Short mmCIF file of N, CA and C in Angstrom, two decimals:
data_model
loop_
_atom_site.label_atom_id
_atom_site.label_comp_id
_atom_site.label_asym_id
_atom_site.label_seq_id
_atom_site.Cartn_x
_atom_site.Cartn_y
_atom_site.Cartn_z
N SER F 1 86.85 139.81 81.77
CA SER F 1 87.26 139.21 82.93
C SER F 1 86.57 137.66 83.08
N ASP F 2 85.27 137.44 82.74
CA ASP F 2 84.67 136.33 82.76
C ASP F 2 85.53 135.19 82.05
N LEU F 3 86.21 135.63 80.72
CA LEU F 3 86.74 134.60 79.92
C LEU F 3 88.37 134.25 80.76
N TRP F 4 88.79 135.30 81.18
CA TRP F 4 89.99 134.88 82.19
C TRP F 4 89.77 134.14 83.29
N THR F 5 88.76 134.38 84.12
CA THR F 5 88.34 133.70 85.35
C THR F 5 88.12 132.20 84.94
N ALA F 6 87.25 132.04 83.66
CA ALA F 6 86.75 130.54 83.24
C ALA F 6 87.83 129.79 82.86
N ASP F 7 88.76 130.58 82.13
CA ASP F 7 89.98 129.43 81.46
C ASP F 7 91.06 130.31 81.04
N SER F 8 91.95 130.94 81.98
CA SER F 8 92.78 131.98 81.46
C SER F 8 93.94 131.27 80.64
N ALA F 9 94.14 129.88 80.61
CA ALA F 9 94.93 129.49 79.77
C ALA F 9 94.59 129.53 78.07
N LYS F 10 93.22 129.37 78.06
CA LYS F 10 92.75 129.56 76.85
C LYS F 10 92.92 130.67 76.13
N ILE F 11 92.97 131.86 76.98
CA ILE F 11 93.29 133.22 76.41
C ILE F 11 94.81 133.28 76.35
N ASP F 12 95.42 133.23 77.24
CA ASP F 12 97.08 133.23 77.55
C ASP F 12 97.72 132.07 76.84
N ARG F 13 97.74 132.34 75.47
CA ARG F 13 98.28 131.22 74.52
C ARG F 13 99.76 130.99 74.80
N ASN F 14 100.54 131.95 75.19
CA ASN F 14 101.98 131.97 75.43
C ASN F 14 102.33 131.52 76.79
N GLY F 15 101.25 131.46 77.65
CA GLY F 15 101.41 131.12 79.00
C GLY F 15 102.41 131.96 80.13
N ASP F 16 102.48 133.34 79.62
CA ASP F 16 103.19 134.28 80.49
C ASP F 16 102.46 134.82 81.49
N GLY F 17 101.16 134.58 81.72
CA GLY F 17 100.54 135.22 82.87
C GLY F 17 99.87 136.37 82.58
N LYS F 18 100.13 137.05 81.35
CA LYS F 18 99.44 138.35 80.82
C LYS F 18 98.96 138.10 79.51
N ILE F 19 97.96 139.05 79.27
CA ILE F 19 97.18 138.92 77.93
C ILE F 19 97.87 140.12 77.23
N GLN F 20 98.64 139.70 75.99
CA GLN F 20 99.10 140.72 75.10
C GLN F 20 97.92 141.23 74.31
N PHE F 21 97.83 142.65 74.30
CA PHE F 21 96.57 143.07 73.59
C PHE F 21 96.89 144.27 72.75
N VAL F 22 95.99 144.62 71.85
CA VAL F 22 96.14 145.88 71.05
C VAL F 22 94.73 146.69 71.06
N GLU F 23 94.58 147.88 70.91
CA GLU F 23 93.43 148.56 70.82
C GLU F 23 93.27 149.36 69.59
N PHE F 24 92.08 149.15 68.95
CA PHE F 24 91.71 149.95 67.65
C PHE F 24 90.91 151.03 67.89
N GLU F 25 91.43 152.16 67.86
CA GLU F 25 90.69 153.56 68.29
C GLU F 25 90.20 153.90 67.05
N GLY F 26 88.90 154.51 67.37
CA GLY F 26 88.05 155.12 66.21
C GLY F 26 88.74 156.27 65.44
N GLU F 27 89.21 157.19 65.95
CA GLU F 27 89.87 158.14 65.42
C GLU F 27 90.58 159.20 66.60
N PRO F 28 91.77 159.83 66.24
CA PRO F 28 92.35 160.47 67.18
C PRO F 28 91.53 161.78 67.69
N ASN F 29 91.91 161.87 69.06
CA ASN F 29 91.32 163.24 69.69
C ASN F 29 89.68 163.18 69.63
N ASN F 30 89.12 162.06 69.43
CA ASN F 30 87.49 161.97 69.63
C ASN F 30 87.42 161.46 70.92
N ALA F 31 86.60 162.21 71.53
CA ALA F 31 86.23 161.86 72.99
C ALA F 31 85.59 160.53 73.32
N GLU F 32 84.69 160.20 72.25
CA GLU F 32 84.18 158.73 72.48
C GLU F 32 85.15 157.75 72.42
N ALA F 33 86.07 157.91 71.35
CA ALA F 33 87.01 156.85 71.23
C ALA F 33 87.91 156.77 72.13
N ILE F 34 88.41 157.91 72.66
CA ILE F 34 89.36 157.82 73.82
C ILE F 34 88.71 157.10 75.17
N ALA F 35 87.45 157.59 75.22
CA ALA F 35 86.64 157.05 76.37
C ALA F 35 86.45 155.36 76.25
N ARG F 36 86.13 155.03 75.19
CA ARG F 36 86.25 153.56 74.90
C ARG F 36 87.50 152.84 74.98
N SER F 37 88.50 153.44 74.34
CA SER F 37 89.67 152.71 74.67
C SER F 37 90.04 152.69 75.97
N THR F 38 90.20 153.63 76.66
CA THR F 38 90.55 153.88 78.07
C THR F 38 89.65 153.06 78.96
N TYR F 39 88.42 153.04 78.67
CA TYR F 39 87.50 152.32 79.70
C TYR F 39 87.79 150.87 79.51
N SER F 40 88.05 150.09 78.30
CA SER F 40 88.13 148.80 77.99
C SER F 40 89.20 148.33 78.64
N GLN F 41 90.43 149.05 78.69
CA GLN F 41 91.63 148.54 79.49
C GLN F 41 91.48 148.56 80.86
N GLU F 42 91.21 149.85 81.32
CA GLU F 42 90.84 149.80 82.85
C GLU F 42 89.92 149.06 83.62
N THR F 43 88.80 148.83 82.75
CA THR F 43 87.67 147.90 83.39
C THR F 43 88.60 146.35 83.48
N ALA F 44 89.15 145.91 82.52
CA ALA F 44 89.50 144.64 82.35
C ALA F 44 90.62 144.47 83.62
N GLU F 45 91.40 145.67 83.76
CA GLU F 45 92.61 145.52 84.67
C GLU F 45 91.84 145.44 86.08
N LYS F 46 90.83 146.47 86.28
CA LYS F 46 90.14 146.38 87.46
C LYS F 46 89.52 145.09 88.10
N LEU F 47 89.24 144.35 87.04
CA LEU F 47 88.59 143.00 87.33
C LEU F 47 89.56 141.99 87.26
N GLY F 48 91.00 142.41 87.34
CA GLY F 48 91.82 141.29 87.76
C GLY F 48 92.72 140.69 86.33
N VAL F 49 92.25 141.16 85.11
CA VAL F 49 92.76 140.43 84.14
C VAL F 49 94.24 141.19 83.69
N PRO F 50 95.37 140.63 83.91
CA PRO F 50 96.59 141.16 83.61
C PRO F 50 96.83 141.57 82.16
N LEU F 51 97.14 142.75 81.83
CA LEU F 51 97.40 143.10 80.48
C LEU F 51 98.56 143.59 79.99
N GLU F 52 98.89 143.32 78.86
CA GLU F 52 100.22 144.19 78.36
C GLU F 52 99.93 144.62 77.01
N MET F 53 99.82 145.70 76.73
CA MET F 53 99.78 146.53 75.44
C MET F 53 100.97 146.30 74.67
N VAL F 54 100.79 145.64 73.45
CA VAL F 54 102.06 145.47 72.66
C VAL F 54 102.34 146.58 71.53
N ASP F 55 101.53 147.54 71.46
CA ASP F 55 101.51 148.80 70.55
C ASP F 55 100.87 149.86 71.06
N GLU F 56 101.06 150.93 70.36
CA GLU F 56 100.04 152.19 70.62
C GLU F 56 98.89 151.86 70.16
N TRP F 57 97.91 152.78 70.71
CA TRP F 57 96.57 152.57 70.15
C TRP F 57 96.53 152.77 68.41
N ILE F 58 95.90 151.86 67.90
CA ILE F 58 96.15 151.98 66.33
C ILE F 58 94.70 152.48 65.56
N VAL F 59 95.01 153.85 65.14
CA VAL F 59 93.80 154.45 64.68
C VAL F 59 93.32 153.99 63.18
N ALA F 60 91.89 153.44 63.20
CA ALA F 60 91.46 152.98 61.99
C ALA F 60 90.12 153.69 61.57
N ASN F 61 89.92 154.78 62.32
CA ASN F 61 88.71 155.78 61.71
C ASN F 61 87.60 155.02 61.74
N TRP F 62 87.08 154.14 62.66
CA TRP F 62 85.77 153.37 62.59
C TRP F 62 85.58 152.48 61.56
N ASP F 63 86.54 152.26 60.67
CA ASP F 63 86.46 151.79 59.26
C ASP F 63 86.75 150.21 59.21
N THR F 64 86.08 149.40 58.80
CA THR F 64 86.39 147.79 58.52
C THR F 64 87.64 147.73 57.54
N ALA F 65 87.67 148.25 56.42
CA ALA F 65 88.66 148.14 55.58
C ALA F 65 90.20 148.60 56.24
N GLN F 66 90.09 149.62 56.82
CA GLN F 66 91.35 150.14 57.46
C GLN F 66 91.90 149.29 58.56
N ALA F 67 90.77 148.72 59.39
CA ALA F 67 91.20 147.90 60.58
C ALA F 67 91.90 146.69 59.99
N GLN F 68 91.18 146.04 58.97
CA GLN F 68 91.78 145.02 58.32
C GLN F 68 93.12 145.06 57.85
N GLU F 69 93.33 146.20 57.20
CA GLU F 69 94.79 146.45 56.50
C GLU F 69 95.67 146.58 57.76
N LYS F 70 95.28 147.33 58.67
CA LYS F 70 96.16 147.56 59.77
C LYS F 70 96.46 146.27 60.87
N MET F 71 95.57 145.52 61.02
CA MET F 71 95.59 144.14 61.73
C MET F 71 96.44 143.26 60.92
N LEU F 72 96.51 143.25 59.55
CA LEU F 72 97.46 142.32 58.87
C LEU F 72 98.85 142.88 59.30
N ALA F 73 99.23 144.15 59.29
CA ALA F 73 100.37 144.70 59.61
C ALA F 73 100.75 144.40 61.02
N GLU F 74 99.85 144.63 61.91
CA GLU F 74 99.97 144.24 63.36
C GLU F 74 100.23 142.92 63.74
N TRP F 75 99.34 141.90 63.18
CA TRP F 75 99.67 140.59 63.27
C TRP F 75 100.92 140.06 62.76
N ALA F 76 101.52 140.55 61.77
CA ALA F 76 102.86 140.28 61.18
C ALA F 76 103.76 140.55 62.23
N SER F 77 103.45 141.99 62.76
CA SER F 77 104.75 142.43 63.59
C SER F 77 104.60 142.03 64.94
N HIS F 78 103.52 141.48 65.53
CA HIS F 78 103.07 140.99 66.78
C HIS F 78 102.20 139.92 66.88
N PRO F 79 102.80 138.68 66.50
CA PRO F 79 101.94 137.31 66.54
C PRO F 79 101.76 136.82 67.90
N GLU F 80 102.25 137.65 68.82
CA GLU F 80 101.91 137.15 70.29
C GLU F 80 100.64 137.73 70.68
N ILE F 81 99.76 138.66 69.91
CA ILE F 81 98.50 139.29 70.29
C ILE F 81 97.55 138.01 70.80
N GLU F 82 96.79 138.33 71.74
CA GLU F 82 96.01 137.55 72.44
C GLU F 82 94.67 137.97 72.56
N LEU F 83 94.38 139.44 72.37
CA LEU F 83 93.31 140.31 72.58
C LEU F 83 93.19 141.33 71.84
N VAL F 84 92.03 141.82 71.18
CA VAL F 84 91.96 142.82 70.39
C VAL F 84 90.59 143.62 70.89
N PHE F 85 90.69 144.80 71.41
CA PHE F 85 89.80 145.79 71.92
C PHE F 85 89.52 146.63 70.46
N ALA F 86 88.31 146.63 70.09
CA ALA F 86 88.14 147.55 68.84
C ALA F 86 87.04 148.63 69.41
N ASN F 87 86.94 149.86 69.06
CA ASN F 87 86.05 150.89 69.52
C ASN F 87 84.62 150.75 68.64
N ASN F 88 84.64 150.04 67.75
CA ASN F 88 83.33 149.71 67.40
C ASN F 88 83.36 148.37 66.43
N ASP F 89 82.11 147.87 66.33
CA ASP F 89 82.15 146.60 65.69
C ASP F 89 82.61 146.40 64.10
N GLN F 90 82.63 147.65 63.46
CA GLN F 90 83.08 147.63 62.07
C GLN F 90 84.46 147.18 62.04
N MET F 91 85.43 148.13 62.98
CA MET F 91 86.77 147.78 62.96
C MET F 91 87.06 146.31 63.67
N ALA F 92 86.17 145.93 64.54
CA ALA F 92 86.41 144.49 64.93
C ALA F 92 86.19 143.50 63.74
N THR F 93 85.47 143.66 62.86
CA THR F 93 85.14 142.73 61.85
C THR F 93 86.23 142.83 60.95
N GLY F 94 86.82 144.04 60.90
CA GLY F 94 87.99 144.03 60.02
C GLY F 94 89.21 143.40 60.49
N VAL F 95 89.26 143.64 61.84
CA VAL F 95 90.27 142.57 62.54
C VAL F 95 90.01 141.12 62.33
N ILE F 96 88.79 140.72 62.36
CA ILE F 96 88.51 139.41 62.16
C ILE F 96 88.81 138.90 60.77
N ALA F 97 88.52 139.77 59.73
CA ALA F 97 88.74 139.50 58.35
C ALA F 97 90.39 139.24 58.22
N ALA F 98 91.18 140.05 58.79
CA ALA F 98 92.59 139.91 58.75
C ALA F 98 92.99 138.60 59.50
N LEU F 99 92.50 138.23 60.40
CA LEU F 99 92.78 137.23 61.21
C LEU F 99 92.43 135.96 60.33
N ASN F 100 91.34 135.91 59.79
CA ASN F 100 91.21 134.73 58.90
C ASN F 100 92.00 134.45 57.74
N GLN F 101 92.39 135.57 57.41
CA GLN F 101 93.57 135.25 56.13
C GLN F 101 94.68 134.44 56.54
N SER F 102 94.99 134.37 57.96
CA SER F 102 95.86 133.65 58.44
C SER F 102 95.39 132.29 59.11
N GLY F 103 94.16 131.98 58.88
CA GLY F 103 93.38 130.72 59.41
C GLY F 103 93.00 130.87 60.81
N TRP F 104 92.98 132.04 61.41
CA TRP F 104 92.54 132.52 62.72
C TRP F 104 91.03 133.05 62.78
N ASN F 105 90.48 132.80 63.77
CA ASN F 105 89.18 133.25 64.13
C ASN F 105 88.27 132.90 62.93
N THR F 106 88.38 131.73 62.47
CA THR F 106 87.53 131.36 61.37
C THR F 106 85.85 130.80 61.94
N GLY F 107 85.87 130.40 63.06
CA GLY F 107 84.79 129.93 63.80
C GLY F 107 84.71 128.22 63.50
N TYR F 108 85.72 127.85 62.92
CA TYR F 108 85.48 126.37 62.78
C TYR F 108 86.36 125.62 64.09
N GLU F 109 85.55 124.56 64.48
CA GLU F 109 86.42 123.87 65.58
C GLU F 109 87.48 123.40 65.43
N GLY F 110 88.45 123.69 66.33
CA GLY F 110 90.02 123.31 66.11
C GLY F 110 90.78 124.42 65.47
N ASP F 111 90.14 125.38 64.78
CA ASP F 111 91.09 126.56 64.28
C ASP F 111 91.44 127.27 65.48
N PRO F 112 92.61 128.00 65.41
CA PRO F 112 93.06 128.74 66.63
C PRO F 112 92.45 130.16 66.39
N SER F 113 92.23 130.86 67.86
CA SER F 113 91.62 132.13 67.62
C SER F 113 91.95 133.07 68.93
N ILE F 114 91.90 134.33 68.71
CA ILE F 114 92.19 135.18 69.73
C ILE F 114 90.93 135.77 70.26
N VAL F 115 90.78 136.55 71.31
CA VAL F 115 89.69 137.18 71.99
C VAL F 115 89.57 138.66 70.95
N VAL F 116 88.44 138.89 70.54
CA VAL F 116 88.21 140.11 69.69
C VAL F 116 86.82 140.65 70.30
N ILE F 117 86.86 142.08 70.81
CA ILE F 117 85.72 142.51 71.46
C ILE F 117 85.48 143.94 70.81
N GLY F 118 84.36 144.02 70.27
CA GLY F 118 84.03 145.27 69.67
C GLY F 118 82.74 146.02 70.54
N VAL F 119 82.38 147.18 69.92
CA VAL F 119 81.29 147.90 70.39
C VAL F 119 80.12 148.21 69.57
N ASP F 120 78.90 148.22 69.96
CA ASP F 120 77.92 148.58 69.32
C ASP F 120 76.71 147.45 69.14
N ALA F 121 77.02 146.32 69.10
CA ALA F 121 76.16 145.21 68.85
C ALA F 121 75.48 145.32 67.42
N VAL F 122 76.25 145.57 66.29
CA VAL F 122 75.51 145.68 65.13
C VAL F 122 75.39 144.24 64.54
N ASP F 123 74.43 144.13 63.47
CA ASP F 123 73.91 142.80 63.08
C ASP F 123 75.29 141.94 62.58
N GLU F 124 76.05 142.54 62.01
CA GLU F 124 77.20 141.78 61.48
C GLU F 124 78.31 141.20 62.48
N ALA F 125 78.30 142.04 63.73
CA ALA F 125 79.04 141.58 64.76
C ALA F 125 78.21 140.39 65.67
N ILE F 126 77.09 140.52 65.55
CA ILE F 126 76.18 139.40 66.17
C ILE F 126 76.20 138.26 65.62
N GLU F 127 76.22 138.32 64.19
CA GLU F 127 76.51 137.06 63.29
C GLU F 127 77.89 136.46 63.35
N ALA F 128 79.04 137.45 63.68
CA ALA F 128 80.33 136.86 63.75
C ALA F 128 80.49 136.09 65.23
N ILE F 129 79.69 136.72 66.03
CA ILE F 129 79.70 135.96 67.41
C ILE F 129 79.05 134.65 67.22
N LYS F 130 77.77 134.59 66.63
CA LYS F 130 77.15 133.32 66.51
C LYS F 130 77.92 132.37 65.69
N ALA F 131 78.81 132.79 64.85
CA ALA F 131 79.62 132.11 63.98
C ALA F 131 80.95 131.58 64.80
N GLY F 132 81.24 132.29 65.98
CA GLY F 132 82.37 131.82 66.57
C GLY F 132 83.52 132.61 66.17
N LYS F 133 83.36 133.49 65.44
CA LYS F 133 84.67 134.35 64.91
C LYS F 133 84.87 135.43 65.92
N MET F 134 84.06 136.11 66.42
CA MET F 134 84.01 137.20 67.45
C MET F 134 83.85 136.82 68.83
N THR F 135 84.45 137.23 69.84
CA THR F 135 84.04 136.87 71.30
C THR F 135 82.98 137.62 71.84
N ALA F 136 82.85 138.83 71.61
CA ALA F 136 81.89 139.59 72.27
C ALA F 136 81.82 141.10 71.70
N THR F 137 80.62 141.79 72.11
CA THR F 137 80.38 143.42 71.89
C THR F 137 79.68 143.83 72.84
N VAL F 138 79.68 145.16 72.96
CA VAL F 138 78.93 145.79 74.01
C VAL F 138 77.92 146.61 73.27
N LYS F 139 76.68 146.57 73.92
CA LYS F 139 75.57 147.53 73.34
C LYS F 139 75.25 148.71 74.28
N GLN F 140 75.05 149.85 73.44
CA GLN F 140 74.74 150.72 74.38
C GLN F 140 73.06 150.72 74.48
N ASP F 141 72.77 151.01 75.59
CA ASP F 141 71.34 150.66 76.06
C ASP F 141 70.49 151.87 75.82
N GLY F 142 70.04 151.94 74.31
CA GLY F 142 69.31 153.03 73.96
C GLY F 142 67.88 153.40 74.52
N ASP F 143 67.28 152.19 75.00
CA ASP F 143 65.97 152.24 75.84
C ASP F 143 66.39 152.96 77.23
N ALA F 144 67.41 152.55 77.71
CA ALA F 144 67.66 153.32 79.10
C ALA F 144 68.11 154.82 78.86
N MET F 145 68.88 155.12 77.77
CA MET F 145 69.19 156.33 77.49
C MET F 145 67.96 157.31 77.23
N GLY F 146 67.01 156.88 76.55
CA GLY F 146 65.61 157.50 76.24
C GLY F 146 65.05 157.74 77.56
N GLU F 147 64.89 156.70 78.34
CA GLU F 147 64.13 156.86 79.54
C GLU F 147 64.79 157.79 80.66
N ALA F 148 66.16 157.87 80.56
CA ALA F 148 67.02 158.93 81.53
C ALA F 148 66.63 160.41 80.95
N ASN F 149 66.54 160.43 79.48
CA ASN F 149 66.31 161.86 79.26
C ASN F 149 65.04 162.26 79.35
N ILE F 150 64.06 161.30 79.29
CA ILE F 150 62.61 161.71 79.73
C ILE F 150 62.46 162.00 81.09
N ARG F 151 63.05 161.22 81.93
CA ARG F 151 62.99 161.42 83.34
C ARG F 151 63.62 162.80 83.68
N PHE F 152 64.89 163.14 83.16
CA PHE F 152 65.58 164.42 83.29
C PHE F 152 64.44 165.68 82.97
N ALA F 153 63.86 165.64 81.73
CA ALA F 153 63.00 166.57 81.32
C ALA F 153 61.78 166.64 82.27
N MET F 154 61.12 165.41 82.52
CA MET F 154 60.15 165.63 83.42
C MET F 154 60.56 166.34 84.95
N ASN F 155 61.66 165.89 85.36
CA ASN F 155 62.06 166.40 86.43
C ASN F 155 62.21 167.98 86.53
N TYR F 156 62.83 168.22 85.29
CA TYR F 156 63.06 169.73 84.98
C TYR F 156 61.75 170.53 85.17
N LEU F 157 60.73 169.81 84.45
CA LEU F 157 59.45 170.62 84.28
C LEU F 157 58.63 170.57 85.71
N MET F 158 58.73 169.56 86.53
CA MET F 158 57.82 169.48 87.77
C MET F 158 58.88 169.99 88.91
N ASN F 159 60.16 169.91 88.81
CA ASN F 159 60.93 170.55 90.00
C ASN F 159 61.69 171.77 89.71
N GLY F 160 62.06 172.09 88.36
CA GLY F 160 63.01 173.06 88.13
C GLY F 160 64.53 172.53 88.10
N LYS F 161 64.65 171.05 88.39
CA LYS F 161 66.18 170.74 88.31
C LYS F 161 66.19 169.41 87.41
N TRP F 162 67.27 169.34 86.90
CA TRP F 162 67.27 168.36 85.72
C TRP F 162 67.52 166.85 86.61
N ILE F 163 68.66 166.66 87.45
CA ILE F 163 68.92 165.39 88.10
C ILE F 163 68.61 165.36 89.53
N GLU F 164 68.69 166.43 90.11
CA GLU F 164 68.50 166.35 91.61
C GLU F 164 67.10 165.75 91.91
N GLY F 165 67.20 164.73 92.90
CA GLY F 165 65.89 163.96 93.14
C GLY F 165 65.74 162.78 92.46
N LEU F 166 66.63 162.48 91.36
CA LEU F 166 66.60 161.37 90.68
C LEU F 166 67.59 160.40 91.13
N ASP F 167 67.42 159.75 92.30
CA ASP F 167 68.53 158.76 92.94
C ASP F 167 68.99 157.71 92.19
N GLN F 168 68.46 157.31 91.12
CA GLN F 168 68.98 156.35 90.20
C GLN F 168 70.19 156.57 89.26
N TYR F 169 70.33 157.94 89.36
CA TYR F 169 71.32 158.35 88.26
C TYR F 169 72.41 159.17 89.07
N LYS F 170 73.68 159.03 88.59
CA LYS F 170 74.77 159.68 89.54
C LYS F 170 75.51 160.80 88.29
N LEU F 171 75.26 162.08 88.67
CA LEU F 171 76.16 162.93 87.86
C LEU F 171 77.63 162.50 87.89
N ASN F 172 78.14 162.65 86.55
CA ASN F 172 79.47 162.49 86.47
C ASN F 172 80.35 163.73 87.03
N ASP F 173 81.61 163.53 87.00
CA ASP F 173 82.52 164.81 87.43
C ASP F 173 82.47 165.96 86.79
N ASP F 174 81.78 165.88 85.23
CA ASP F 174 81.91 166.87 84.34
C ASP F 174 80.84 168.05 84.85
N GLY F 175 79.86 167.32 85.45
CA GLY F 175 78.59 168.29 86.12
C GLY F 175 77.47 168.47 85.26
N CYS F 176 77.57 167.62 84.10
CA CYS F 176 76.41 167.54 83.11
C CYS F 176 76.18 166.36 82.34
N SER F 177 76.61 165.28 82.81
CA SER F 177 76.30 164.00 82.25
C SER F 177 76.35 162.78 83.25
N VAL F 178 75.39 161.67 82.81
CA VAL F 178 75.47 160.67 83.42
C VAL F 178 75.97 159.30 82.61
N PHE F 179 76.47 158.16 83.27
CA PHE F 179 76.82 157.15 82.58
C PHE F 179 75.44 156.09 82.52
N ILE F 180 75.22 155.56 81.28
CA ILE F 180 74.20 154.42 81.31
C ILE F 180 75.01 153.34 81.14
N PRO F 181 74.91 152.22 81.78
CA PRO F 181 75.71 151.06 81.52
C PRO F 181 75.37 150.36 80.18
N TYR F 182 76.57 149.79 79.79
CA TYR F 182 76.57 149.21 78.30
C TYR F 182 76.06 147.68 78.74
N ALA F 183 75.48 146.97 77.77
CA ALA F 183 75.11 145.42 77.92
C ALA F 183 76.07 144.62 77.45
N LYS F 184 76.49 143.40 77.88
CA LYS F 184 77.59 142.55 77.28
C LYS F 184 76.85 141.51 76.44
N ILE F 185 77.44 141.51 75.17
CA ILE F 185 76.81 140.55 74.20
C ILE F 185 77.92 139.62 73.91
N THR F 186 77.66 138.08 74.22
CA THR F 186 78.54 137.22 73.95
C THR F 186 77.89 135.98 73.29
N ALA F 187 78.45 135.03 73.09
CA ALA F 187 77.94 133.74 72.37
C ALA F 187 76.62 133.20 73.32
N ASP F 188 76.78 133.24 74.61
CA ASP F 188 75.79 132.69 75.47
C ASP F 188 74.37 133.69 75.48
N SER F 189 74.49 135.03 75.15
CA SER F 189 73.57 135.84 74.96
C SER F 189 72.78 135.86 73.65
N VAL F 190 73.46 135.51 72.66
CA VAL F 190 73.04 135.63 71.40
C VAL F 190 72.33 134.15 70.82
N LYS F 191 72.34 133.08 71.73
CA LYS F 191 71.44 131.80 71.59
C LYS F 191 70.42 131.92 71.75
#
């Protein structure tokens, strides 16, 4: 949403007021892949980014080579794509490799690019962001996850309850998990 707010015309290449996008899914029926796909789209829409999906979720099994191959086909069929969400950074870098074959997302000033966002903040993605090839990734906060687990265990040992009394955490609707926020990684944050 920050990109949309800062300069919507830069993202909306065709000027239709919507962002045409595709979603690269890790694997079918995987709870994490489904959550990442659903959350990325819903979050952008809640923040006011008008999205238009141009194809069904594209399954690339968390794999760089599969994502590259599938993005080549997708790009040929849908050159109007302005945004790619990928469930992990390996697929995002595969998408970038496919775009590079057409002279897109090269990182060179003046070359065309679309927004590519991955997940996991792996070194390869951080380097792609620094090089101007990838727009962003999100990082799971391992320290915060570890701290939450320790707090839950200590709370259970001291009070006989896992989460009750720990006001900084909200139990999810499933009754057995909490969400720990992801951290946004962009060119500004990797400088």
